[in-house]
Short mmCIF file of C-alpha atoms and ligand atoms in Angstrom, two decimals:
data_model
loop_
_atom_site.label_atom_id
_atom_site.label_comp_id
_atom_site.label_asym_id
_atom_site.label_seq_id
_atom_site.Cartn_x
_atom_site.Cartn_y
_atom_site.Cartn_z
CA MET A 1 0.00 0.00 0.00
CA GLN A 2 1.29 3.45 -0.91
CA THR A 3 2.29 5.96 1.76
CA TYR A 4 1.92 9.53 0.55
CA PRO A 5 4.24 12.39 1.54
CA LEU A 6 3.73 16.03 2.42
CA ILE A 7 4.83 18.33 -0.41
CA ILE A 8 6.96 21.14 0.96
CA ALA A 9 9.42 23.38 -0.95
CA GLY A 10 9.16 21.18 -4.02
CA MET A 11 10.12 18.05 -2.13
CA SER A 12 8.26 14.96 -1.00
CA VAL A 13 8.62 15.07 2.77
CA PRO A 14 7.79 11.98 4.85
CA ALA A 15 5.44 12.64 7.76
CA GLY A 16 5.81 11.37 11.32
CA ALA A 17 2.31 9.90 11.39
CA HIS A 18 -0.30 8.76 8.88
CA PHE A 19 -3.99 8.00 8.51
CA GLU A 20 -5.87 5.58 6.30
CA VAL A 21 -7.90 6.75 3.34
CA ARG A 22 -10.68 4.33 2.41
CA ASN A 23 -12.52 3.61 -0.80
CA PRO A 24 -16.20 4.35 -0.11
CA ALA A 25 -17.26 1.69 -2.65
CA ASP A 26 -15.87 -1.25 -0.66
CA GLY A 27 -14.12 0.07 2.48
CA SER A 28 -10.65 -1.02 1.27
CA VAL A 29 -7.65 1.15 2.16
CA VAL A 30 -6.54 3.22 -0.84
CA GLY A 31 -3.40 4.64 0.74
CA LEU A 32 -1.88 6.23 3.82
CA ALA A 33 -2.00 10.02 3.97
CA PRO A 34 0.47 12.07 5.96
CA LYS A 35 -0.85 13.46 9.24
CA ALA A 36 0.89 16.81 9.34
CA SER A 37 1.91 18.28 12.68
CA LEU A 38 1.66 21.97 13.44
CA ALA A 39 5.43 22.12 12.90
CA ASP A 40 4.93 20.63 9.40
CA LEU A 41 2.38 23.36 8.70
CA ASP A 42 4.88 26.00 9.86
CA GLU A 43 7.46 24.51 7.49
CA ALA A 44 5.04 24.62 4.57
CA VAL A 45 4.14 28.24 5.31
CA ALA A 46 7.86 29.08 5.62
CA ALA A 47 8.53 27.46 2.22
CA ALA A 48 5.68 29.43 0.63
CA THR A 49 6.90 32.63 2.30
CA ALA A 50 10.44 32.06 1.02
CA ALA A 51 9.17 31.46 -2.53
CA PHE A 52 6.92 34.53 -2.54
CA PRO A 53 9.37 37.43 -3.28
CA SER A 54 10.75 35.83 -6.41
CA TRP A 55 7.41 34.36 -7.64
CA SER A 56 5.55 37.64 -7.19
CA ALA A 57 8.33 39.46 -9.07
CA THR A 58 8.39 36.89 -11.90
CA PRO A 59 7.32 38.44 -15.24
CA ASP A 60 3.63 38.01 -15.89
CA SER A 61 4.21 36.11 -19.15
CA ILE A 62 6.21 33.46 -17.26
CA ARG A 63 3.53 33.05 -14.60
CA LYS A 64 0.94 32.73 -17.34
CA ALA A 65 3.01 30.04 -19.08
CA ALA A 66 3.46 28.22 -15.76
CA CYS A 67 -0.32 28.10 -15.25
CA HIS A 68 -0.74 26.64 -18.74
CA ALA A 69 1.98 24.12 -17.84
CA VAL A 70 -0.03 23.17 -14.74
CA ALA A 71 -3.02 22.49 -17.01
CA ASP A 72 -0.86 20.46 -19.41
CA THR A 73 0.47 18.41 -16.48
CA LEU A 74 -3.09 17.56 -15.46
CA ALA A 75 -3.78 16.50 -19.05
CA ALA A 76 -0.66 14.32 -19.19
CA HIS A 77 -1.66 12.51 -15.97
CA ALA A 78 -5.42 12.68 -16.42
CA GLU A 79 -6.18 8.98 -16.22
CA GLU A 80 -3.93 8.40 -13.19
CA LEU A 81 -5.55 11.31 -11.32
CA ALA A 82 -9.06 10.28 -12.36
CA ARG A 83 -8.54 6.74 -11.03
CA LEU A 84 -7.21 8.09 -7.74
CA VAL A 85 -10.22 10.42 -7.41
CA THR A 86 -12.54 7.48 -8.08
CA LEU A 87 -10.74 5.28 -5.55
CA GLU A 88 -10.88 7.76 -2.67
CA GLN A 89 -13.98 9.80 -3.53
CA GLY A 90 -16.18 7.06 -4.98
CA LYS A 91 -17.46 8.92 -8.06
CA PRO A 92 -17.39 6.92 -11.29
CA LEU A 93 -14.70 7.31 -13.91
CA ASN A 94 -17.48 7.91 -16.42
CA GLY A 95 -20.44 10.26 -16.70
CA LEU A 96 -20.07 13.48 -14.72
CA GLY A 97 -17.42 11.65 -12.69
CA SER A 98 -13.68 11.75 -12.18
CA ARG A 99 -12.55 12.00 -15.82
CA TRP A 100 -14.97 14.88 -16.22
CA GLU A 101 -13.55 16.46 -13.03
CA ILE A 102 -9.95 16.29 -14.27
CA GLY A 103 -11.01 17.64 -17.68
CA GLY A 104 -12.79 20.51 -15.94
CA ALA A 105 -9.72 21.27 -13.84
CA GLN A 106 -7.59 21.51 -17.00
CA ALA A 107 -10.07 23.80 -18.73
CA TRP A 108 -10.25 26.03 -15.65
CA ALA A 109 -6.47 26.25 -15.39
CA HIS A 110 -6.07 27.19 -19.08
CA TYR A 111 -8.82 29.81 -18.91
CA THR A 112 -7.47 31.36 -15.70
CA ALA A 113 -3.92 31.36 -17.09
CA ASP A 114 -5.06 33.70 -19.88
CA LEU A 115 -6.73 36.22 -17.58
CA GLU A 116 -4.97 39.56 -17.16
CA LEU A 117 -4.89 42.00 -14.27
CA LEU A 118 -3.82 45.14 -16.06
CA PRO A 119 -3.28 48.43 -14.22
CA LYS A 120 -6.16 50.88 -14.60
CA VAL A 121 -5.79 54.62 -15.10
CA LEU A 122 -8.43 56.24 -12.90
CA GLN A 123 -7.54 59.81 -13.72
CA ASP A 124 -5.09 61.52 -16.05
CA ASP A 125 -5.52 65.29 -16.25
CA ASN A 126 -3.97 68.56 -15.14
CA ALA A 127 -4.62 67.66 -11.50
CA GLY A 128 -2.54 64.49 -11.80
CA ARG A 129 -2.53 60.84 -12.77
CA VAL A 130 -4.06 58.13 -10.60
CA GLU A 131 -3.36 54.46 -11.32
CA LEU A 132 -4.83 51.33 -9.77
CA HIS A 133 -2.47 48.39 -9.55
CA ARG A 134 -3.10 44.90 -8.23
CA THR A 135 -0.48 43.27 -6.05
CA ALA A 136 -0.17 39.68 -4.87
CA ILE A 137 -1.18 39.19 -1.23
CA GLY A 138 1.48 36.70 -0.09
CA VAL A 139 0.82 33.15 1.10
CA VAL A 140 -2.67 31.83 0.32
CA GLY A 141 -4.03 29.00 2.46
CA SER A 142 -6.39 26.81 0.44
CA ILE A 143 -8.79 24.55 2.34
CA THR A 144 -10.88 22.19 0.21
CA PRO A 145 -13.81 19.75 0.65
CA TRP A 146 -14.18 16.08 -0.38
CA ASN A 147 -16.62 16.34 -3.27
CA PHE A 148 -14.29 17.53 -6.09
CA PRO A 149 -10.81 17.17 -4.58
CA VAL A 150 -8.74 18.00 -7.65
CA MET A 151 -11.00 20.52 -9.37
CA ILE A 152 -11.62 22.66 -6.29
CA ALA A 153 -7.91 22.68 -5.38
CA ILE A 154 -7.20 23.93 -8.92
CA TRP A 155 -9.91 26.60 -8.50
CA HIS A 156 -7.88 27.96 -5.58
CA ILE A 157 -4.30 27.27 -6.69
CA VAL A 158 -4.33 28.58 -10.26
CA PRO A 159 -5.77 32.07 -9.66
CA ALA A 160 -3.56 32.38 -6.57
CA ILE A 161 -0.33 31.66 -8.44
CA ARG A 162 -1.48 33.45 -11.61
CA ALA A 163 -1.69 36.63 -9.51
CA GLY A 164 1.76 36.04 -7.96
CA ASN A 165 0.88 34.44 -4.62
CA THR A 166 2.28 31.22 -3.22
CA VAL A 167 0.06 28.52 -1.75
CA VAL A 168 -0.32 25.97 1.04
CA VAL A 169 -3.20 23.66 0.18
CA LYS A 170 -4.96 21.44 2.71
CA PRO A 171 -7.40 18.92 1.27
CA SER A 172 -10.19 17.16 3.15
CA PRO A 173 -9.03 14.21 5.26
CA TYR A 174 -11.61 12.09 3.35
CA THR A 175 -9.95 12.69 -0.05
CA PRO A 176 -6.36 13.88 0.43
CA LEU A 177 -4.48 11.53 -1.92
CA SER A 178 -5.44 12.92 -5.33
CA THR A 179 -4.59 16.46 -4.16
CA ILE A 180 -1.20 15.35 -2.83
CA ARG A 181 -0.42 13.58 -6.11
CA MET A 182 -1.64 16.54 -8.17
CA VAL A 183 0.55 18.96 -6.17
CA GLU A 184 3.51 16.59 -6.50
CA LEU A 185 3.03 16.53 -10.29
CA ILE A 186 2.61 20.28 -10.79
CA ASN A 187 5.72 20.95 -8.72
CA ALA A 188 7.67 19.66 -11.73
CA VAL A 189 6.62 22.81 -13.65
CA LEU A 190 6.76 25.34 -10.78
CA PRO A 191 9.61 26.74 -8.70
CA PRO A 192 9.99 25.05 -5.29
CA GLY A 193 7.71 26.39 -2.56
CA VAL A 194 5.16 28.02 -4.90
CA VAL A 195 2.59 25.28 -4.16
CA ASN A 196 2.85 23.15 -1.01
CA CYS A 197 0.47 20.53 0.36
CA VAL A 198 -0.19 19.46 3.94
CA THR A 199 -2.83 16.96 4.99
CA GLY A 200 -4.18 16.01 8.37
CA ASP A 201 -7.31 16.44 10.39
CA ASN A 202 -9.51 19.52 10.77
CA GLU A 203 -7.07 20.94 13.33
CA ILE A 204 -4.62 21.78 10.53
CA GLY A 205 -7.32 23.80 8.75
CA ALA A 206 -8.10 25.61 11.98
CA ALA A 207 -4.39 26.37 12.49
CA MET A 208 -4.18 27.76 8.96
CA SER A 209 -6.97 30.23 9.61
CA THR A 210 -5.12 31.68 12.58
CA HIS A 211 -1.59 31.43 11.08
CA ALA A 212 0.20 34.78 11.04
CA GLY A 213 2.17 33.79 7.92
CA ILE A 214 -0.94 33.30 5.77
CA GLY A 215 -2.45 36.41 4.17
CA LYS A 216 -5.59 34.93 2.65
CA ILE A 217 -7.72 31.84 3.05
CA ALA A 218 -9.56 30.43 0.05
CA PHE A 219 -12.09 28.04 1.55
CA THR A 220 -14.66 25.81 -0.07
CA GLY A 221 -16.79 23.76 2.28
CA SER A 222 -19.74 23.92 4.61
CA SER A 223 -21.27 27.14 5.91
CA GLY A 224 -20.59 26.00 9.50
CA THR A 225 -16.85 25.63 8.90
CA GLY A 226 -16.80 28.87 6.88
CA LYS A 227 -18.17 30.76 9.88
CA LYS A 228 -15.50 29.25 12.16
CA ILE A 229 -12.79 30.26 9.68
CA MET A 230 -14.14 33.80 9.47
CA ALA A 231 -14.05 34.08 13.26
CA SER A 232 -10.56 32.66 13.67
CA ALA A 233 -9.18 34.73 10.77
CA ALA A 234 -10.36 37.96 12.41
CA PRO A 235 -7.35 38.61 14.68
CA THR A 236 -5.01 38.64 11.65
CA LEU A 237 -7.60 40.27 9.35
CA LYS A 238 -6.97 37.73 6.62
CA ARG A 239 -8.51 38.18 3.21
CA LEU A 240 -11.19 35.54 2.77
CA THR A 241 -13.01 33.90 -0.07
CA LEU A 242 -15.62 31.52 1.31
CA GLU A 243 -17.56 29.28 -1.09
CA LEU A 244 -20.08 27.63 1.19
CA GLY A 245 -23.14 25.44 1.23
CA GLY A 246 -26.20 25.79 -0.93
CA ASN A 247 -29.81 24.72 -0.91
CA ASP A 248 -30.64 25.52 -4.51
CA ALA A 249 -34.28 25.62 -5.52
CA GLY A 250 -35.53 24.79 -8.99
CA ILE A 251 -38.89 26.19 -10.09
CA VAL A 252 -40.71 24.40 -12.91
CA LEU A 253 -43.29 26.70 -14.51
CA PRO A 254 -46.60 25.22 -15.73
CA ASP A 255 -45.82 25.44 -19.46
CA CYS A 256 -42.89 22.94 -19.38
CA ASP A 257 -42.84 19.65 -21.27
CA PRO A 258 -42.00 17.11 -18.51
CA LYS A 259 -40.28 14.69 -20.88
CA ALA A 260 -38.06 17.41 -22.32
CA ILE A 261 -36.78 18.64 -18.94
CA ALA A 262 -36.50 15.38 -16.96
CA GLU A 263 -32.85 14.56 -17.79
CA GLY A 264 -31.75 18.14 -17.09
CA LEU A 265 -33.59 18.20 -13.76
CA PHE A 266 -32.24 14.80 -12.74
CA TRP A 267 -28.60 15.62 -13.46
CA GLY A 268 -28.98 19.09 -11.96
CA ALA A 269 -29.85 17.32 -8.72
CA PHE A 270 -27.86 14.08 -8.84
CA ILE A 271 -24.53 15.21 -10.29
CA ASN A 272 -21.84 13.58 -8.12
CA ASN A 273 -24.68 11.90 -6.19
CA GLY A 274 -26.01 15.28 -5.06
CA GLN A 275 -22.69 15.95 -3.30
CA THR A 276 -22.25 19.18 -5.21
CA CYS A 277 -22.46 22.71 -3.83
CA ALA A 278 -24.62 24.09 -6.63
CA ALA A 279 -26.78 21.00 -7.21
CA LEU A 280 -30.55 21.29 -7.36
CA LYS A 281 -31.58 20.47 -3.79
CA ARG A 282 -35.34 21.19 -3.73
CA LEU A 283 -37.62 21.10 -6.72
CA TYR A 284 -40.86 23.11 -6.90
CA VAL A 285 -43.18 21.87 -9.67
CA HIS A 286 -46.46 23.49 -10.72
CA GLU A 287 -49.46 21.33 -9.85
CA ARG A 288 -50.58 21.18 -13.49
CA ILE A 289 -47.58 19.02 -14.45
CA HIS A 290 -46.36 17.79 -11.04
CA ASP A 291 -47.32 14.14 -11.50
CA GLU A 292 -45.92 13.86 -15.02
CA VAL A 293 -42.62 15.46 -13.97
CA CYS A 294 -42.41 12.97 -11.09
CA ASP A 295 -43.05 10.04 -13.46
CA GLU A 296 -40.36 11.22 -15.87
CA LEU A 297 -37.84 11.71 -13.05
CA VAL A 298 -38.55 8.22 -11.71
CA ALA A 299 -37.90 6.83 -15.19
CA VAL A 300 -34.49 8.55 -15.34
CA ALA A 301 -33.62 7.38 -11.80
CA ARG A 302 -34.50 3.78 -12.70
CA ARG A 303 -32.30 3.71 -15.79
CA THR A 304 -29.25 5.30 -14.07
CA PRO A 305 -26.58 2.69 -13.30
CA VAL A 306 -25.22 2.94 -9.74
CA GLY A 307 -22.14 0.94 -8.81
CA ASN A 308 -18.42 0.83 -8.08
CA GLY A 309 -16.86 3.86 -9.79
CA LEU A 310 -14.09 1.79 -11.36
CA ASP A 311 -16.73 -0.13 -13.33
CA GLU A 312 -16.95 1.66 -16.70
CA GLY A 313 -20.72 1.08 -16.68
CA SER A 314 -21.40 3.04 -13.46
CA VAL A 315 -22.73 6.56 -13.68
CA LEU A 316 -23.30 7.15 -9.96
CA GLY A 317 -21.20 5.75 -7.10
CA PRO A 318 -21.58 5.50 -3.32
CA ILE A 319 -21.98 8.37 -0.86
CA GLN A 320 -18.46 9.45 0.03
CA ASN A 321 -18.44 8.83 3.78
CA ARG A 322 -20.44 7.36 6.64
CA MET A 323 -21.28 10.70 8.23
CA GLN A 324 -22.84 11.97 5.00
CA PHE A 325 -24.64 8.66 4.43
CA GLU A 326 -26.21 8.86 7.90
CA ARG A 327 -27.25 12.45 7.28
CA VAL A 328 -29.03 11.55 4.03
CA ARG A 329 -30.61 8.51 5.67
CA GLN A 330 -31.95 10.55 8.59
CA LEU A 331 -33.27 13.33 6.36
CA VAL A 332 -35.15 10.87 4.13
CA ASP A 333 -36.51 8.86 7.11
CA ASP A 334 -37.66 12.11 8.69
CA ALA A 335 -39.27 13.30 5.43
CA VAL A 336 -41.23 10.04 5.19
CA ALA A 337 -42.28 10.42 8.83
CA HIS A 338 -43.56 13.92 7.91
CA GLY A 339 -45.82 12.52 5.17
CA GLY A 340 -43.31 12.40 2.31
CA ARG A 341 -43.95 9.74 -0.32
CA LEU A 342 -40.99 7.83 -1.76
CA LEU A 343 -41.18 7.69 -5.56
CA SER A 344 -37.84 5.98 -6.05
CA GLY A 345 -34.91 4.85 -3.93
CA GLY A 346 -35.18 5.22 -0.20
CA PRO A 347 -33.44 3.18 2.46
CA PRO A 348 -30.85 0.83 0.92
CA PRO A 349 -31.01 -2.91 1.68
CA ASP A 350 -27.80 -2.86 3.76
CA PRO A 351 -27.79 0.49 5.57
CA GLU A 352 -25.17 -0.51 8.16
CA GLY A 353 -22.63 -1.84 5.66
CA SER A 354 -22.30 -0.30 2.23
CA LEU A 355 -22.35 3.41 1.44
CA PHE A 356 -24.47 2.95 -1.68
CA TYR A 357 -27.74 4.87 -1.48
CA PRO A 358 -30.03 4.77 -4.53
CA PRO A 359 -31.18 8.00 -6.24
CA THR A 360 -34.17 8.95 -4.11
CA LEU A 361 -37.16 11.12 -5.04
CA VAL A 362 -39.60 12.19 -2.32
CA THR A 363 -42.81 14.11 -2.92
CA GLY A 364 -45.67 15.33 -0.71
CA LEU A 365 -43.40 17.74 1.20
CA ASP A 366 -43.28 21.47 1.78
CA ASN A 367 -40.99 24.04 3.38
CA GLY A 368 -40.63 23.39 7.09
CA VAL A 369 -39.37 19.80 6.67
CA PRO A 370 -35.57 19.41 7.11
CA LEU A 371 -35.12 17.61 3.74
CA VAL A 372 -36.47 20.79 2.11
CA ASP A 373 -35.04 23.43 4.45
CA GLU A 374 -31.52 22.03 4.91
CA GLU A 375 -28.72 21.07 2.54
CA GLN A 376 -28.88 17.27 2.14
CA PHE A 377 -25.67 17.04 0.05
CA GLY A 378 -26.60 13.59 -1.15
CA PRO A 379 -28.80 11.59 -3.54
CA ALA A 380 -32.25 12.57 -2.22
CA LEU A 381 -34.39 15.19 -3.94
CA PRO A 382 -37.58 16.60 -2.38
CA ILE A 383 -40.25 17.52 -4.94
CA ILE A 384 -42.78 20.14 -3.83
CA ARG A 385 -46.11 20.80 -5.56
CA TYR A 386 -47.11 24.46 -5.93
CA ALA A 387 -50.06 26.38 -7.35
CA ASP A 388 -49.02 30.02 -7.29
CA VAL A 389 -45.85 31.44 -8.86
CA GLU A 390 -45.67 34.43 -6.48
CA ALA A 391 -45.89 32.14 -3.46
CA VAL A 392 -43.27 29.74 -4.82
CA ILE A 393 -40.75 32.53 -5.34
CA ALA A 394 -41.21 33.45 -1.68
CA ARG A 395 -40.72 29.80 -0.64
CA ALA A 396 -37.60 29.46 -2.79
CA ASN A 397 -36.14 32.59 -1.17
CA ASP A 398 -37.12 31.52 2.34
CA ASN A 399 -33.73 29.97 3.11
CA PRO A 400 -30.48 31.19 4.68
CA ASN A 401 -28.51 29.98 1.63
CA GLY A 402 -28.32 31.74 -1.72
CA LEU A 403 -25.86 29.88 -3.92
CA GLY A 404 -27.83 29.02 -7.07
CA GLY A 405 -31.31 28.43 -8.41
CA SER A 406 -33.05 27.52 -11.65
CA VAL A 407 -36.24 28.31 -13.51
CA TRP A 408 -37.65 25.96 -16.13
CA SER A 409 -39.93 27.12 -18.95
CA PRO A 410 -39.93 27.35 -22.76
CA ASP A 411 -40.87 31.03 -22.25
CA ILE A 412 -37.38 32.43 -21.64
CA GLU A 413 -38.66 35.92 -20.87
CA ALA A 414 -41.09 34.68 -18.21
CA ALA A 415 -38.35 32.44 -16.75
CA THR A 416 -35.90 35.34 -16.66
CA SER A 417 -38.32 37.55 -14.78
CA VAL A 418 -38.72 34.85 -12.11
CA ALA A 419 -34.93 34.31 -12.11
CA ARG A 420 -34.31 37.99 -11.40
CA ARG A 421 -36.37 37.68 -8.22
CA LEU A 422 -34.39 34.77 -6.75
CA ARG A 423 -31.91 35.84 -4.08
CA THR A 424 -29.03 33.68 -5.31
CA GLY A 425 -25.62 34.34 -6.86
CA SER A 426 -26.37 32.25 -9.98
CA VAL A 427 -29.62 31.36 -11.71
CA TRP A 428 -29.87 28.97 -14.63
CA ILE A 429 -32.74 28.78 -17.09
CA ASN A 430 -33.67 25.27 -18.24
CA LYS A 431 -30.54 23.80 -16.66
CA HIS A 432 -28.97 23.74 -13.22
CA GLY A 433 -25.47 24.01 -11.80
CA ALA A 434 -23.60 24.65 -15.03
CA ILE A 435 -20.76 26.70 -13.58
CA GLN A 436 -18.02 27.83 -15.93
CA ALA A 437 -14.58 29.45 -15.71
CA ASN A 438 -15.62 32.66 -17.47
CA ALA A 439 -18.58 33.39 -15.18
CA PRO A 440 -18.08 34.71 -11.63
CA MET A 441 -19.63 32.54 -8.91
CA ALA A 442 -20.58 34.20 -5.66
CA GLY A 443 -22.97 32.80 -3.11
CA VAL A 444 -25.21 35.39 -1.49
CA LYS A 445 -26.64 35.32 2.06
CA GLN A 446 -24.95 32.49 4.01
CA SER A 447 -23.64 30.71 0.90
CA GLY A 448 -20.43 32.62 0.83
CA LEU A 449 -18.30 35.68 0.87
CA GLY A 450 -16.39 36.96 -2.12
CA ILE A 451 -16.26 35.78 -5.70
CA SER A 452 -14.66 32.88 -7.54
CA PHE A 453 -13.78 32.48 -11.23
CA ALA A 454 -13.28 34.91 -14.11
CA GLU A 455 -11.58 38.28 -13.71
CA GLU A 456 -13.64 39.15 -10.62
CA GLY A 457 -12.46 35.93 -8.96
CA LEU A 458 -8.83 36.51 -9.90
CA GLN A 459 -8.97 39.99 -8.35
CA GLU A 460 -9.75 38.36 -5.00
CA TYR A 461 -6.18 37.05 -4.90
CA THR A 462 -4.77 40.59 -4.94
CA ASP A 463 -4.58 43.71 -2.84
CA VAL A 464 -5.31 47.03 -4.50
CA GLN A 465 -2.58 49.66 -4.59
CA VAL A 466 -3.38 53.12 -5.91
CA ILE A 467 -0.50 55.32 -7.08
CA PHE A 468 -1.10 59.07 -7.15
CA LYS A 469 1.37 60.95 -9.36
P1 NAD B 501 -16.37 20.86 5.66
O1 NAD B 501 -16.68 22.26 5.96
O2 NAD B 501 -16.70 19.82 6.65
O3 NAD B 501 -14.82 20.67 5.35
C1 NAD B 501 -14.15 21.42 4.33
C2 NAD B 501 -12.68 21.55 4.69
O4 NAD B 501 -12.55 22.32 5.89
C3 NAD B 501 -11.97 20.24 4.95
O5 NAD B 501 -10.67 20.32 4.38
C4 NAD B 501 -11.88 20.20 6.47
O6 NAD B 501 -10.80 19.43 6.95
C5 NAD B 501 -11.68 21.67 6.79
N1 NAD B 501 -12.04 22.07 8.16
C6 NAD B 501 -12.89 21.46 9.02
N2 NAD B 501 -12.98 22.16 10.18
C7 NAD B 501 -12.19 23.24 10.03
C8 NAD B 501 -11.89 24.37 10.84
N3 NAD B 501 -12.42 24.51 12.06
N4 NAD B 501 -11.07 25.32 10.36
C9 NAD B 501 -10.55 25.21 9.12
N5 NAD B 501 -10.78 24.16 8.29
C10 NAD B 501 -11.60 23.19 8.75
O7 NAD B 501 -17.08 20.57 4.24
P2 NAD B 501 -17.18 19.18 3.47
O8 NAD B 501 -18.13 18.30 4.21
O9 NAD B 501 -15.81 18.70 3.15
O10 NAD B 501 -17.85 19.67 2.11
C11 NAD B 501 -19.23 19.75 1.93
C12 NAD B 501 -19.71 21.19 2.00
O11 NAD B 501 -18.97 22.00 1.10
C13 NAD B 501 -21.14 21.35 1.57
O12 NAD B 501 -21.82 22.22 2.45
C14 NAD B 501 -21.05 21.99 0.20
O13 NAD B 501 -22.18 22.72 -0.20
C15 NAD B 501 -19.84 22.83 0.35
N6 NAD B 501 -19.26 23.15 -0.95
C16 NAD B 501 -19.38 24.42 -1.42
C17 NAD B 501 -18.87 24.74 -2.67
C18 NAD B 501 -19.02 26.13 -3.22
O14 NAD B 501 -18.31 26.46 -4.16
N7 NAD B 501 -19.89 26.95 -2.69
C19 NAD B 501 -18.22 23.76 -3.44
C20 NAD B 501 -18.11 22.48 -2.91
C21 NAD B 501 -18.62 22.20 -1.66
#
């Protein structure tokens, strides 16, 4: 069995202790991850600090080329990384699974590499010239979740280094191995210390958010952890980008063709088994077509192959970990106890053993039930019947989260006017969750702080300096 190292100053550094990383499909041990000590974290921050002066002063064209080289490295090792993601995360190689994740990471890296942060002239007249420049912050601490371990690390690392920062990345203890391997590989095309990787338990993440040597935290994960990070980053006034939880609503207007939208609705909700920040997590369907939409969704759920992710025929895998499995199980049991009707899926035959949970559709619910009000982050979609569009907009907005939402209708104008009234950072029409590198993503309300992706996202990895001449 492979023992993975810490990656510090361009070197593979053996750790003093390790922990097992298990394959959620069968419980087998995939590898041993290094359990970093606080001293290891200090070393990684010191390496990133030492690399910063020269990396931030490196000509822009060279940093741009290095980011493209990172993308090319992902491409050259795509199958190896995809298999490792499947082994530790559980998602299938196929479908919207690990190969798709590595492909997405490459595309994101190439797009971000080509972004520019040019100085802006704010004033140039007899009174003087005022220029706005953007400067790298220093060491960025990246803390990532277990649902897209390579792609989300790339979302943090590439804009950080493109803008001239150096990075210490800490992946989730559930899925650390693919991030370690990815950082090891990209170190071949970067100067030592520009990107470092430490793994360990949540304590390391907590220590990063208080660390005096880290200037910014890029965090993707739950709203609860995001709030803790914000509190512990306060004494050092760190810059923060927090991409947090979502409870995205989809609203199906009465003029939809149920057959035409069923696949889009299903994959909006069940991408990565629902373990996706901007997945469709509660579906409001007009009463005129509610039953037909349910029937079509059940048909898609029944024909979707669920199995071990290494099997080329699987399109959905297991839930990633026991804690998440139990959460989904409890939410569905509770929904049924509150009058919810299972249309497909529901409790698996072997709830104590395997982490496989079938794609589950529950109807007969309304706001006020935890499966509707809270983020399930798993393969269980509540479907809510509605009669009045005004009332459903209010119900969709009645949630502390505001990551994404969707409106479904062949009448794009009508859908857009509903979309404009949703209090979310993104709204899709006739699709859900299609995030892309050229479109800023920013959760509103308790779904986040700051912006990711595109030029607006890249700016978050800089401080502003204004020169008055
Ligand atoms: P989590 O918050 O439990 O953990 C995320 C990371 O934070 C892990 O690396 C973990 O070790 C670390 N961590 C835990 N406690 C910490 C602390 N006190 N201080 C610093 N770091 C700490 O989230 P998760 O369960 O891994 O991921 C699922 C959540 O992530 C869901 O809520 C999902 O919606 C959200 N998510 C959001 C986005 C987005 O872009 N908005 C993307 C993916 C996932």
